[in-house]
């Protein structure tokens, strides 16, 4: 496929707002692809990435490189390019304005590989060769191709299509309907690599996808928990179940293949470098040649052995501090699931079997240890365990079905979280994608930011629907940092996937997630969350930010509209 053809598909997608029309356009695009390799490349480019997020390859093309490369290709000064960029806010459009040549008609494969090589180039003298390589590539492409291709390495393609829409597009390309969506989704949940799944669908068909196996080194999309309104509700839903402490740290998925250890975060990025002690422990105490298991990393006080709250653990996240903090803030991995052991895919087994496998997997040692687990059907016993967990400083409990398999990539009532907050009145938190901000009044006017427009994710529609305007919870410094962060994702118009009645002063591409505490969910005509045809959405009452940016979440990991509806129903029952 020629790059120009792909750019034309992207241009059409760019102009669409209806999701069905987007799915049809994607289906047309995917149908015209002939080789699995090209399919993989096209899918990544459509996702706006060069490689899946878990690939450990550093993709590094900074704004500075891009400005220099465009300047070099166009024979203009870097200042001139930067000035144009200040106007357009987009390197794709900047290059488009400067390109005067027709392009050589290169293929997607040529463009993708050139870009990937440039992005991967590292080491001495790499800056010059990167700039030159990029300038050469720009010289070979036309205006329209540049508009879309150059947005990819800058993380700014923004076609308005997320995973669910791409999966529907693939299913539709296969047989004109969306029947294959569950098969595609299941394989995607097992490897988190849409390009790989799409390539297999093209070359070997859906039967092969139905047999898709877990791959060591490719993260399994994580299982997530629903909320219960009370402990009785947990027992009603699960009967006899396992309850474990809910630790408040970072989720880690550890892959062991002999001595090779890879650790993925909650949003499936490779964060092995952050956890040297787990790498060491996984090599020495895990009693299997190959294994995949999950746990929560929590820092603790080496003198008292007590776990720290999340705000302390999070300090380990800063890359340059890993070494210094390793001694000061040692981590423990509280392991809670075993998904693969010695060649066996454990994730299809019920909890009880997986727990047995987990206990068998872990040898003596404190650095990686299994969570406590109580198996019971008594609400009173669960309540006792919950109170014990709160006294020990944990967030709450996780109750788990004894009979269900691991539901990769799904949020179901097989896992139920019950936190301190729900134990009191209805106070809860939502993780919201920031989609815009309003200039402030008074002191904040000087900073140009005073409140955030936030949205929850509608995974069925692949849309971000607004649920609150929030102006409290941040310190002066937080607001300044927030503006700087958001300005890097600022866009001129409402992003295609955002549904909003409000028009903020600045629109922001949904990329950052903020954690908001609220008292209640109300119905509101001003917000679009959960509007089904009618004019009333859901809104958060008394919102205040408690974590400015949840670095471990992508926008699509924000609280979903479905969860908001469930919370609303729960709160209704509680007041009846
Ligand atoms: P999400 O449900 O989207 O992950 P979140 O990141 O805000 O939301 P919670 O919903 O509060 O987290 O709880 C789920 C998380 O709890 C898991 O992702 C995991 O990181 C953590 N966790 C802590 N202890 C356990 C446990 N015993 N079993 C499973 N998960 C646990």
mmCIF file of C-alpha atoms in Angstrom, residues 140-448:
data_model
loop_
_atom_site.group_PDB
_atom_site.id
_atom_site.type_symbol
_atom_site.label_atom_id
_atom_site.label_comp_id
_atom_site.label_asym_id
_atom_site.label_seq_id
_atom_site.Cartn_x
_atom_site.Cartn_y
_atom_site.Cartn_z
ATOM 1 C CA UNK A 140 10.419 11.817 -0.034
ATOM 2 C CA UNK A 141 6.827 12.475 1.037
ATOM 3 C CA UNK A 142 4.074 14.818 -0.095
ATOM 4 C CA UNK A 143 2.149 17.379 1.918
ATOM 5 C CA UNK A 144 -0.738 15.102 2.816
ATOM 6 C CA UNK A 145 1.520 12.194 3.738
ATOM 7 C CA UNK A 146 3.586 14.451 5.986
ATOM 8 C CA UNK A 147 0.465 15.785 7.721
ATOM 9 C CA UNK A 148 -0.339 12.345 9.109
ATOM 10 C CA UNK A 149 2.985 10.516 9.213
ATOM 11 C CA UNK A 150 4.840 13.175 11.220
ATOM 12 C CA UNK A 151 2.136 13.269 13.859
ATOM 13 C CA UNK A 152 2.803 9.634 14.796
ATOM 14 C CA UNK A 153 6.246 9.906 16.439
ATOM 15 C CA UNK A 154 5.052 13.042 18.241
ATOM 16 C CA UNK A 155 2.141 11.060 19.748
ATOM 17 C CA UNK A 156 -0.379 13.379 18.112
ATOM 18 C CA UNK A 157 -2.178 11.507 15.348
ATOM 19 C CA UNK A 158 -5.621 11.857 16.967
ATOM 20 C CA UNK A 159 -7.858 10.195 14.434
ATOM 21 C CA UNK A 160 -10.570 9.800 17.044
ATOM 22 C CA UNK A 161 -10.443 6.002 16.940
ATOM 23 C CA UNK A 162 -9.558 3.960 19.991
ATOM 24 C CA UNK A 163 -9.129 0.201 20.455
ATOM 25 C CA UNK A 164 -12.850 -0.706 20.372
ATOM 26 C CA UNK A 165 -13.363 1.111 17.051
ATOM 27 C CA UNK A 166 -10.254 -0.451 15.517
ATOM 28 C CA UNK A 167 -11.406 -3.922 16.619
ATOM 29 C CA UNK A 168 -14.837 -3.343 15.072
ATOM 30 C CA UNK A 169 -13.113 -2.146 11.900
ATOM 31 C CA UNK A 170 -11.033 -5.336 11.731
ATOM 32 C CA UNK A 171 -14.066 -7.539 12.333
ATOM 33 C CA UNK A 172 -16.002 -5.682 9.679
ATOM 34 C CA UNK A 173 -13.137 -5.943 7.185
ATOM 35 C CA UNK A 174 -13.189 -9.703 7.612
ATOM 36 C CA UNK A 175 -16.818 -10.455 6.790
ATOM 37 C CA UNK A 176 -18.722 -7.197 6.580
ATOM 38 C CA UNK A 177 -20.201 -7.693 10.062
ATOM 39 C CA UNK A 178 -18.900 -7.334 13.588
ATOM 40 C CA UNK A 179 -19.355 -10.961 14.650
ATOM 41 C CA UNK A 180 -15.650 -11.558 14.995
ATOM 42 C CA UNK A 181 -15.163 -8.755 17.494
ATOM 43 C CA UNK A 182 -15.134 -11.083 20.583
ATOM 44 C CA UNK A 183 -12.530 -13.364 18.970
ATOM 45 C CA UNK A 184 -10.331 -10.401 18.089
ATOM 46 C CA UNK A 185 -10.811 -8.860 21.528
ATOM 47 C CA UNK A 186 -9.961 -12.091 23.283
ATOM 48 C CA UNK A 187 -6.671 -12.438 21.408
ATOM 49 C CA UNK A 188 -5.907 -8.760 22.029
ATOM 50 C CA UNK A 189 -6.561 -9.231 25.755
ATOM 51 C CA UNK A 190 -3.962 -11.993 25.773
ATOM 52 C CA UNK A 191 -1.134 -10.064 24.099
ATOM 53 C CA UNK A 192 -2.013 -6.329 24.167
ATOM 54 C CA UNK A 193 -0.717 -6.080 20.604
ATOM 55 C CA UNK A 194 -3.383 -5.090 18.081
ATOM 56 C CA UNK A 195 -0.919 -5.136 15.162
ATOM 57 C CA UNK A 196 0.022 -8.726 15.896
ATOM 58 C CA UNK A 197 -3.620 -9.819 16.211
ATOM 59 C CA UNK A 198 -4.597 -8.072 12.966
ATOM 60 C CA UNK A 199 -1.643 -9.652 11.134
ATOM 61 C CA UNK A 200 -2.646 -13.147 12.284
ATOM 62 C CA UNK A 201 -6.275 -12.553 11.330
ATOM 63 C CA UNK A 202 -5.159 -11.670 7.829
ATOM 64 C CA UNK A 203 -2.666 -14.480 7.346
ATOM 65 C CA UNK A 204 -4.225 -17.355 9.253
ATOM 66 C CA UNK A 205 -7.857 -16.407 9.812
ATOM 67 C CA UNK A 206 -10.093 -16.389 12.894
ATOM 68 C CA UNK A 207 -9.574 -20.081 13.714
ATOM 69 C CA UNK A 208 -5.967 -19.363 14.558
ATOM 70 C CA UNK A 209 -7.035 -16.380 16.668
ATOM 71 C CA UNK A 210 -9.445 -18.594 18.605
ATOM 72 C CA UNK A 211 -6.414 -20.713 19.575
ATOM 73 C CA UNK A 212 -4.339 -17.711 20.538
ATOM 74 C CA UNK A 213 -1.809 -18.569 23.250
ATOM 75 C CA UNK A 214 -0.264 -16.402 25.934
ATOM 76 C CA UNK A 215 3.166 -15.103 24.887
ATOM 77 C CA UNK A 216 5.957 -14.649 27.385
ATOM 78 C CA UNK A 217 7.170 -11.071 27.035
ATOM 79 C CA UNK A 218 3.806 -9.754 25.755
ATOM 80 C CA UNK A 219 1.692 -8.479 28.633
ATOM 81 C CA UNK A 220 -1.745 -9.938 29.319
ATOM 82 C CA UNK A 221 -4.329 -7.158 29.653
ATOM 83 C CA UNK A 222 -5.227 -6.994 33.331
ATOM 84 C CA UNK A 223 -8.411 -8.139 35.028
ATOM 85 C CA UNK A 224 -10.207 -5.326 36.861
ATOM 86 C CA UNK A 225 -12.612 -5.183 39.762
ATOM 87 C CA UNK A 226 -16.175 -3.925 40.185
ATOM 88 C CA UNK A 227 -17.430 -2.278 43.363
ATOM 89 C CA UNK A 228 -19.936 -3.676 45.848
ATOM 90 C CA UNK A 229 -22.248 -1.519 47.901
ATOM 91 C CA UNK A 230 -21.753 -3.506 51.117
ATOM 92 C CA UNK A 231 -20.233 -6.660 52.499
ATOM 93 C CA UNK A 232 -23.640 -8.356 52.269
ATOM 94 C CA UNK A 233 -23.655 -7.442 48.613
ATOM 95 C CA UNK A 234 -20.295 -9.217 48.167
ATOM 96 C CA UNK A 235 -21.663 -12.388 49.754
ATOM 97 C CA UNK A 236 -24.866 -12.146 47.694
ATOM 98 C CA UNK A 237 -22.883 -11.955 44.481
ATOM 99 C CA UNK A 238 -20.041 -14.401 45.155
ATOM 100 C CA UNK A 239 -21.282 -16.697 47.973
ATOM 101 C CA UNK A 240 -18.160 -18.486 49.150
ATOM 102 C CA UNK A 241 -15.216 -16.397 48.020
ATOM 103 C CA UNK A 242 -11.612 -15.470 48.743
ATOM 104 C CA UNK A 243 -10.891 -12.121 50.365
ATOM 105 C CA UNK A 244 -7.467 -10.532 50.181
ATOM 106 C CA UNK A 245 -6.092 -7.231 51.458
ATOM 107 C CA UNK A 246 -6.240 -4.494 48.858
ATOM 108 C CA UNK A 247 -2.739 -3.037 48.806
ATOM 109 C CA UNK A 248 -2.250 0.457 47.493
ATOM 110 C CA UNK A 249 0.834 0.535 45.304
ATOM 111 C CA UNK A 250 1.664 -0.261 41.665
ATOM 112 C CA UNK A 251 0.329 -3.258 39.894
ATOM 113 C CA UNK A 252 3.099 -5.363 38.370
ATOM 114 C CA UNK A 253 2.850 -8.230 35.917
ATOM 115 C CA UNK A 254 6.046 -10.258 36.035
ATOM 116 C CA UNK A 255 7.136 -12.417 33.078
ATOM 117 C CA UNK A 256 9.909 -14.904 33.733
ATOM 118 C CA UNK A 257 11.588 -16.817 30.964
ATOM 119 C CA UNK A 258 14.602 -18.511 32.525
ATOM 120 C CA UNK A 259 16.781 -15.695 33.770
ATOM 121 C CA UNK A 260 15.057 -13.108 31.668
ATOM 122 C CA UNK A 261 12.593 -11.064 33.709
ATOM 123 C CA UNK A 262 10.252 -8.385 32.396
ATOM 124 C CA UNK A 263 7.930 -6.364 34.621
ATOM 125 C CA UNK A 264 4.916 -4.577 33.169
ATOM 126 C CA UNK A 265 2.898 -1.841 34.857
ATOM 127 C CA UNK A 266 -0.881 -1.445 35.167
ATOM 128 C CA UNK A 267 -0.980 0.127 31.701
ATOM 129 C CA UNK A 268 1.315 -2.533 30.299
ATOM 130 C CA UNK A 269 4.487 -0.562 29.872
ATOM 131 C CA UNK A 270 7.824 -2.244 30.439
ATOM 132 C CA UNK A 271 9.038 -0.898 33.797
ATOM 133 C CA UNK A 272 11.623 -3.577 34.578
ATOM 134 C CA UNK A 273 14.280 -0.960 35.335
ATOM 135 C CA UNK A 274 12.173 0.387 38.202
ATOM 136 C CA UNK A 275 12.142 -2.837 40.161
ATOM 137 C CA UNK A 276 15.683 -4.267 40.415
ATOM 138 C CA UNK A 277 14.827 -6.121 43.630
ATOM 139 C CA UNK A 278 11.926 -7.952 41.975
ATOM 140 C CA UNK A 279 14.101 -8.955 39.032
ATOM 141 C CA UNK A 280 16.600 -10.435 41.445
ATOM 142 C CA UNK A 281 13.940 -12.166 43.540
ATOM 143 C CA UNK A 282 12.057 -13.505 40.509
ATOM 144 C CA UNK A 283 15.283 -15.165 39.356
ATOM 145 C CA UNK A 284 16.079 -16.677 42.723
ATOM 146 C CA UNK A 285 12.790 -17.618 44.373
ATOM 147 C CA UNK A 286 10.355 -18.331 41.542
ATOM 148 C CA UNK A 287 10.383 -22.085 41.206
ATOM 149 C CA UNK A 288 9.477 -22.368 37.551
ATOM 150 C CA UNK A 289 11.443 -21.922 34.352
ATOM 151 C CA UNK A 290 8.640 -19.894 32.814
ATOM 152 C CA UNK A 291 5.981 -17.950 34.675
ATOM 153 C CA UNK A 292 3.644 -14.979 34.534
ATOM 154 C CA UNK A 293 2.274 -13.682 37.800
ATOM 155 C CA UNK A 294 0.805 -10.468 39.166
ATOM 156 C CA UNK A 295 1.127 -8.553 42.358
ATOM 157 C CA UNK A 296 1.018 -5.128 43.938
ATOM 158 C CA UNK A 297 4.360 -3.415 44.638
ATOM 159 C CA UNK A 298 4.273 -1.554 47.940
ATOM 160 C CA UNK A 299 7.092 0.209 49.751
ATOM 161 C CA UNK A 300 7.667 -0.502 53.416
ATOM 162 C CA UNK A 301 9.666 0.740 56.332
ATOM 163 C CA UNK A 302 12.625 -1.655 56.669
ATOM 164 C CA UNK A 303 12.794 -1.093 60.441
ATOM 165 C CA UNK A 304 9.154 -1.652 61.354
ATOM 166 C CA UNK A 305 8.237 -3.756 58.317
ATOM 167 C CA UNK A 306 5.055 -1.635 57.943
ATOM 168 C CA UNK A 307 3.760 -0.778 54.493
ATOM 169 C CA UNK A 308 3.741 2.839 53.352
ATOM 170 C CA UNK A 309 0.747 4.583 51.765
ATOM 171 C CA UNK A 310 0.671 5.114 48.001
ATOM 172 C CA UNK A 311 1.961 8.700 48.279
ATOM 173 C CA UNK A 312 5.245 7.309 49.626
ATOM 174 C CA UNK A 313 5.505 4.326 47.276
ATOM 175 C CA UNK A 314 5.032 6.612 44.302
ATOM 176 C CA UNK A 315 8.425 8.231 44.993
ATOM 177 C CA UNK A 316 10.030 5.084 43.628
ATOM 178 C CA UNK A 317 8.614 5.999 40.238
ATOM 179 C CA UNK A 318 11.135 8.694 39.480
ATOM 180 C CA UNK A 319 13.603 7.040 37.158
ATOM 181 C CA UNK A 320 16.754 8.693 38.415
ATOM 182 C CA UNK A 321 15.872 7.887 41.998
ATOM 183 C CA UNK A 322 15.502 4.131 41.620
ATOM 184 C CA UNK A 323 18.991 3.386 42.881
ATOM 185 C CA UNK A 324 18.942 5.886 45.726
ATOM 186 C CA UNK A 325 15.451 4.877 46.772
ATOM 187 C CA UNK A 326 16.014 1.146 46.561
ATOM 188 C CA UNK A 327 17.619 1.165 50.020
ATOM 189 C CA UNK A 328 15.579 3.927 51.562
ATOM 190 C CA UNK A 329 12.246 2.719 50.229
ATOM 191 C CA UNK A 330 12.497 -1.001 49.606
ATOM 192 C CA UNK A 331 9.545 -2.610 47.863
ATOM 193 C CA UNK A 332 7.695 -5.805 48.430
ATOM 194 C CA UNK A 333 5.630 -7.485 45.754
ATOM 195 C CA UNK A 334 2.445 -8.876 47.231
ATOM 196 C CA UNK A 335 1.620 -11.525 44.627
ATOM 197 C CA UNK A 336 -2.066 -12.191 44.000
ATOM 198 C CA UNK A 337 -2.363 -14.201 40.795
ATOM 199 C CA UNK A 338 -0.585 -16.770 38.672
ATOM 200 C CA UNK A 339 -1.425 -16.703 34.966
ATOM 201 C CA UNK A 340 1.212 -19.009 33.512
ATOM 202 C CA UNK A 341 3.575 -21.544 35.047
ATOM 203 C CA UNK A 342 6.040 -23.916 33.438
ATOM 204 C CA UNK A 343 4.397 -23.782 30.053
ATOM 205 C CA UNK A 344 0.829 -24.081 31.382
ATOM 206 C CA UNK A 345 -1.723 -21.354 30.766
ATOM 207 C CA UNK A 346 -3.131 -21.025 34.253
ATOM 208 C CA UNK A 347 -5.401 -18.100 33.466
ATOM 209 C CA UNK A 348 -8.197 -20.377 32.308
ATOM 210 C CA UNK A 349 -8.178 -22.210 35.650
ATOM 211 C CA UNK A 350 -10.448 -21.165 38.546
ATOM 212 C CA UNK A 351 -9.087 -18.942 41.310
ATOM 213 C CA UNK A 352 -8.497 -21.859 43.679
ATOM 214 C CA UNK A 353 -6.188 -23.603 41.188
ATOM 215 C CA UNK A 354 -4.399 -20.383 40.334
ATOM 216 C CA UNK A 355 -3.854 -19.697 44.019
ATOM 217 C CA UNK A 356 -2.386 -23.178 44.511
ATOM 218 C CA UNK A 357 -0.103 -22.572 41.540
ATOM 219 C CA UNK A 358 0.931 -19.198 42.972
ATOM 220 C CA UNK A 359 1.849 -20.689 46.333
ATOM 221 C CA UNK A 360 3.797 -23.447 44.594
ATOM 222 C CA UNK A 361 5.561 -20.910 42.416
ATOM 223 C CA UNK A 362 6.914 -18.744 45.221
ATOM 224 C CA UNK A 363 9.758 -19.986 47.354
ATOM 225 C CA UNK A 364 10.787 -18.606 50.739
ATOM 226 C CA UNK A 365 11.511 -14.898 50.830
ATOM 227 C CA UNK A 366 9.955 -11.559 51.673
ATOM 228 C CA UNK A 367 10.587 -9.560 48.536
ATOM 229 C CA UNK A 368 7.933 -11.460 46.616
ATOM 230 C CA UNK A 369 5.315 -13.048 48.832
ATOM 231 C CA UNK A 370 1.719 -14.151 48.312
ATOM 232 C CA UNK A 371 -1.086 -11.985 49.687
ATOM 233 C CA UNK A 372 -3.058 -13.232 52.660
ATOM 234 C CA UNK A 373 -6.295 -14.835 51.606
ATOM 235 C CA UNK A 374 -9.330 -15.844 53.629
ATOM 236 C CA UNK A 375 -11.872 -18.190 52.072
ATOM 237 C CA UNK A 376 -15.319 -17.782 53.569
ATOM 238 C CA UNK A 377 -19.017 -17.285 52.900
ATOM 239 C CA UNK A 378 -19.658 -15.421 56.129
ATOM 240 C CA UNK A 379 -20.323 -11.685 55.983
ATOM 241 C CA UNK A 380 -19.193 -11.403 59.605
ATOM 242 C CA UNK A 381 -15.831 -12.988 58.803
ATOM 243 C CA UNK A 382 -15.372 -10.736 55.801
ATOM 244 C CA UNK A 383 -16.177 -7.738 57.961
ATOM 245 C CA UNK A 384 -13.556 -8.846 60.517
ATOM 246 C CA UNK A 385 -10.982 -9.255 57.746
ATOM 247 C CA UNK A 386 -11.907 -5.854 56.294
ATOM 248 C CA UNK A 387 -11.445 -4.143 59.670
ATOM 249 C CA UNK A 388 -8.124 -5.899 60.173
ATOM 250 C CA UNK A 389 -7.008 -4.657 56.762
ATOM 251 C CA UNK A 390 -8.021 -1.081 57.569
ATOM 252 C CA UNK A 391 -6.169 -1.233 60.887
ATOM 253 C CA UNK A 392 -3.080 -2.447 59.071
ATOM 254 C CA UNK A 393 -3.322 0.642 56.864
ATOM 255 C CA UNK A 394 -4.539 -1.067 53.677
ATOM 256 C CA UNK A 395 -7.052 0.464 51.306
ATOM 257 C CA UNK A 396 -9.675 -2.210 51.827
ATOM 258 C CA UNK A 397 -10.263 -5.695 50.483
ATOM 259 C CA UNK A 398 -10.560 -7.536 47.203
ATOM 260 C CA UNK A 399 -13.112 -10.330 47.126
ATOM 261 C CA UNK A 400 -12.679 -12.909 44.386
ATOM 262 C CA UNK A 401 -14.842 -15.626 42.928
ATOM 263 C CA UNK A 402 -13.401 -19.060 43.642
ATOM 264 C CA UNK A 403 -14.671 -20.552 40.413
ATOM 265 C CA UNK A 404 -14.013 -17.984 37.742
ATOM 266 C CA UNK A 405 -10.976 -17.931 35.464
ATOM 267 C CA UNK A 406 -8.796 -14.815 35.090
ATOM 268 C CA UNK A 407 -10.829 -12.436 32.948
ATOM 269 C CA UNK A 408 -8.072 -10.722 30.949
ATOM 270 C CA UNK A 409 -8.882 -7.138 29.976
ATOM 271 C CA UNK A 410 -12.312 -7.273 31.629
ATOM 272 C CA UNK A 411 -13.967 -5.641 34.612
ATOM 273 C CA UNK A 412 -16.503 -8.020 36.138
ATOM 274 C CA UNK A 413 -18.020 -8.905 39.497
ATOM 275 C CA UNK A 414 -15.649 -11.897 39.714
ATOM 276 C CA UNK A 415 -13.356 -9.469 41.472
ATOM 277 C CA UNK A 416 -14.979 -6.991 43.830
ATOM 278 C CA UNK A 417 -13.159 -4.129 45.497
ATOM 279 C CA UNK A 418 -14.437 -2.797 48.773
ATOM 280 C CA UNK A 419 -12.628 0.204 50.142
ATOM 281 C CA UNK A 420 -12.630 2.320 53.245
ATOM 282 C CA UNK A 421 -14.576 5.043 51.484
ATOM 283 C CA UNK A 422 -17.595 2.913 50.683
ATOM 284 C CA UNK A 423 -17.733 1.774 54.265
ATOM 285 C CA UNK A 424 -18.732 5.274 55.304
ATOM 286 C CA UNK A 425 -21.245 7.367 53.423
ATOM 287 C CA UNK A 426 -21.148 7.600 49.665
ATOM 288 C CA UNK A 427 -17.711 9.041 49.085
ATOM 289 C CA UNK A 428 -15.803 7.572 46.274
ATOM 290 C CA UNK A 429 -13.224 8.397 43.668
ATOM 291 C CA UNK A 430 -13.400 8.448 39.910
ATOM 292 C CA UNK A 431 -10.433 8.440 37.566
ATOM 293 C CA UNK A 432 -11.287 11.001 34.916
ATOM 294 C CA UNK A 433 -9.638 11.907 31.639
ATOM 295 C CA UNK A 434 -8.857 15.624 31.450
ATOM 296 C CA UNK A 435 -10.328 16.980 28.215
ATOM 297 C CA UNK A 436 -9.972 20.718 28.708
ATOM 298 C CA UNK A 437 -9.373 23.553 31.110
ATOM 299 C CA UNK A 438 -10.870 26.938 31.917
ATOM 300 C CA UNK A 439 -8.855 30.043 32.732
ATOM 301 C CA UNK A 440 -9.079 30.947 36.363
ATOM 302 C CA UNK A 441 -10.291 34.002 38.194
ATOM 303 C CA UNK A 442 -8.349 35.959 40.804
ATOM 304 C CA UNK A 443 -4.912 34.574 41.514
ATOM 305 C CA UNK A 444 -5.313 31.741 39.072
ATOM 306 C CA UNK A 445 -6.059 34.138 36.224
ATOM 307 C CA UNK A 446 -2.336 34.903 36.128
ATOM 308 C CA UNK A 447 -1.614 31.251 35.457
ATOM 309 C CA UNK A 448 -4.348 30.881 32.847
#
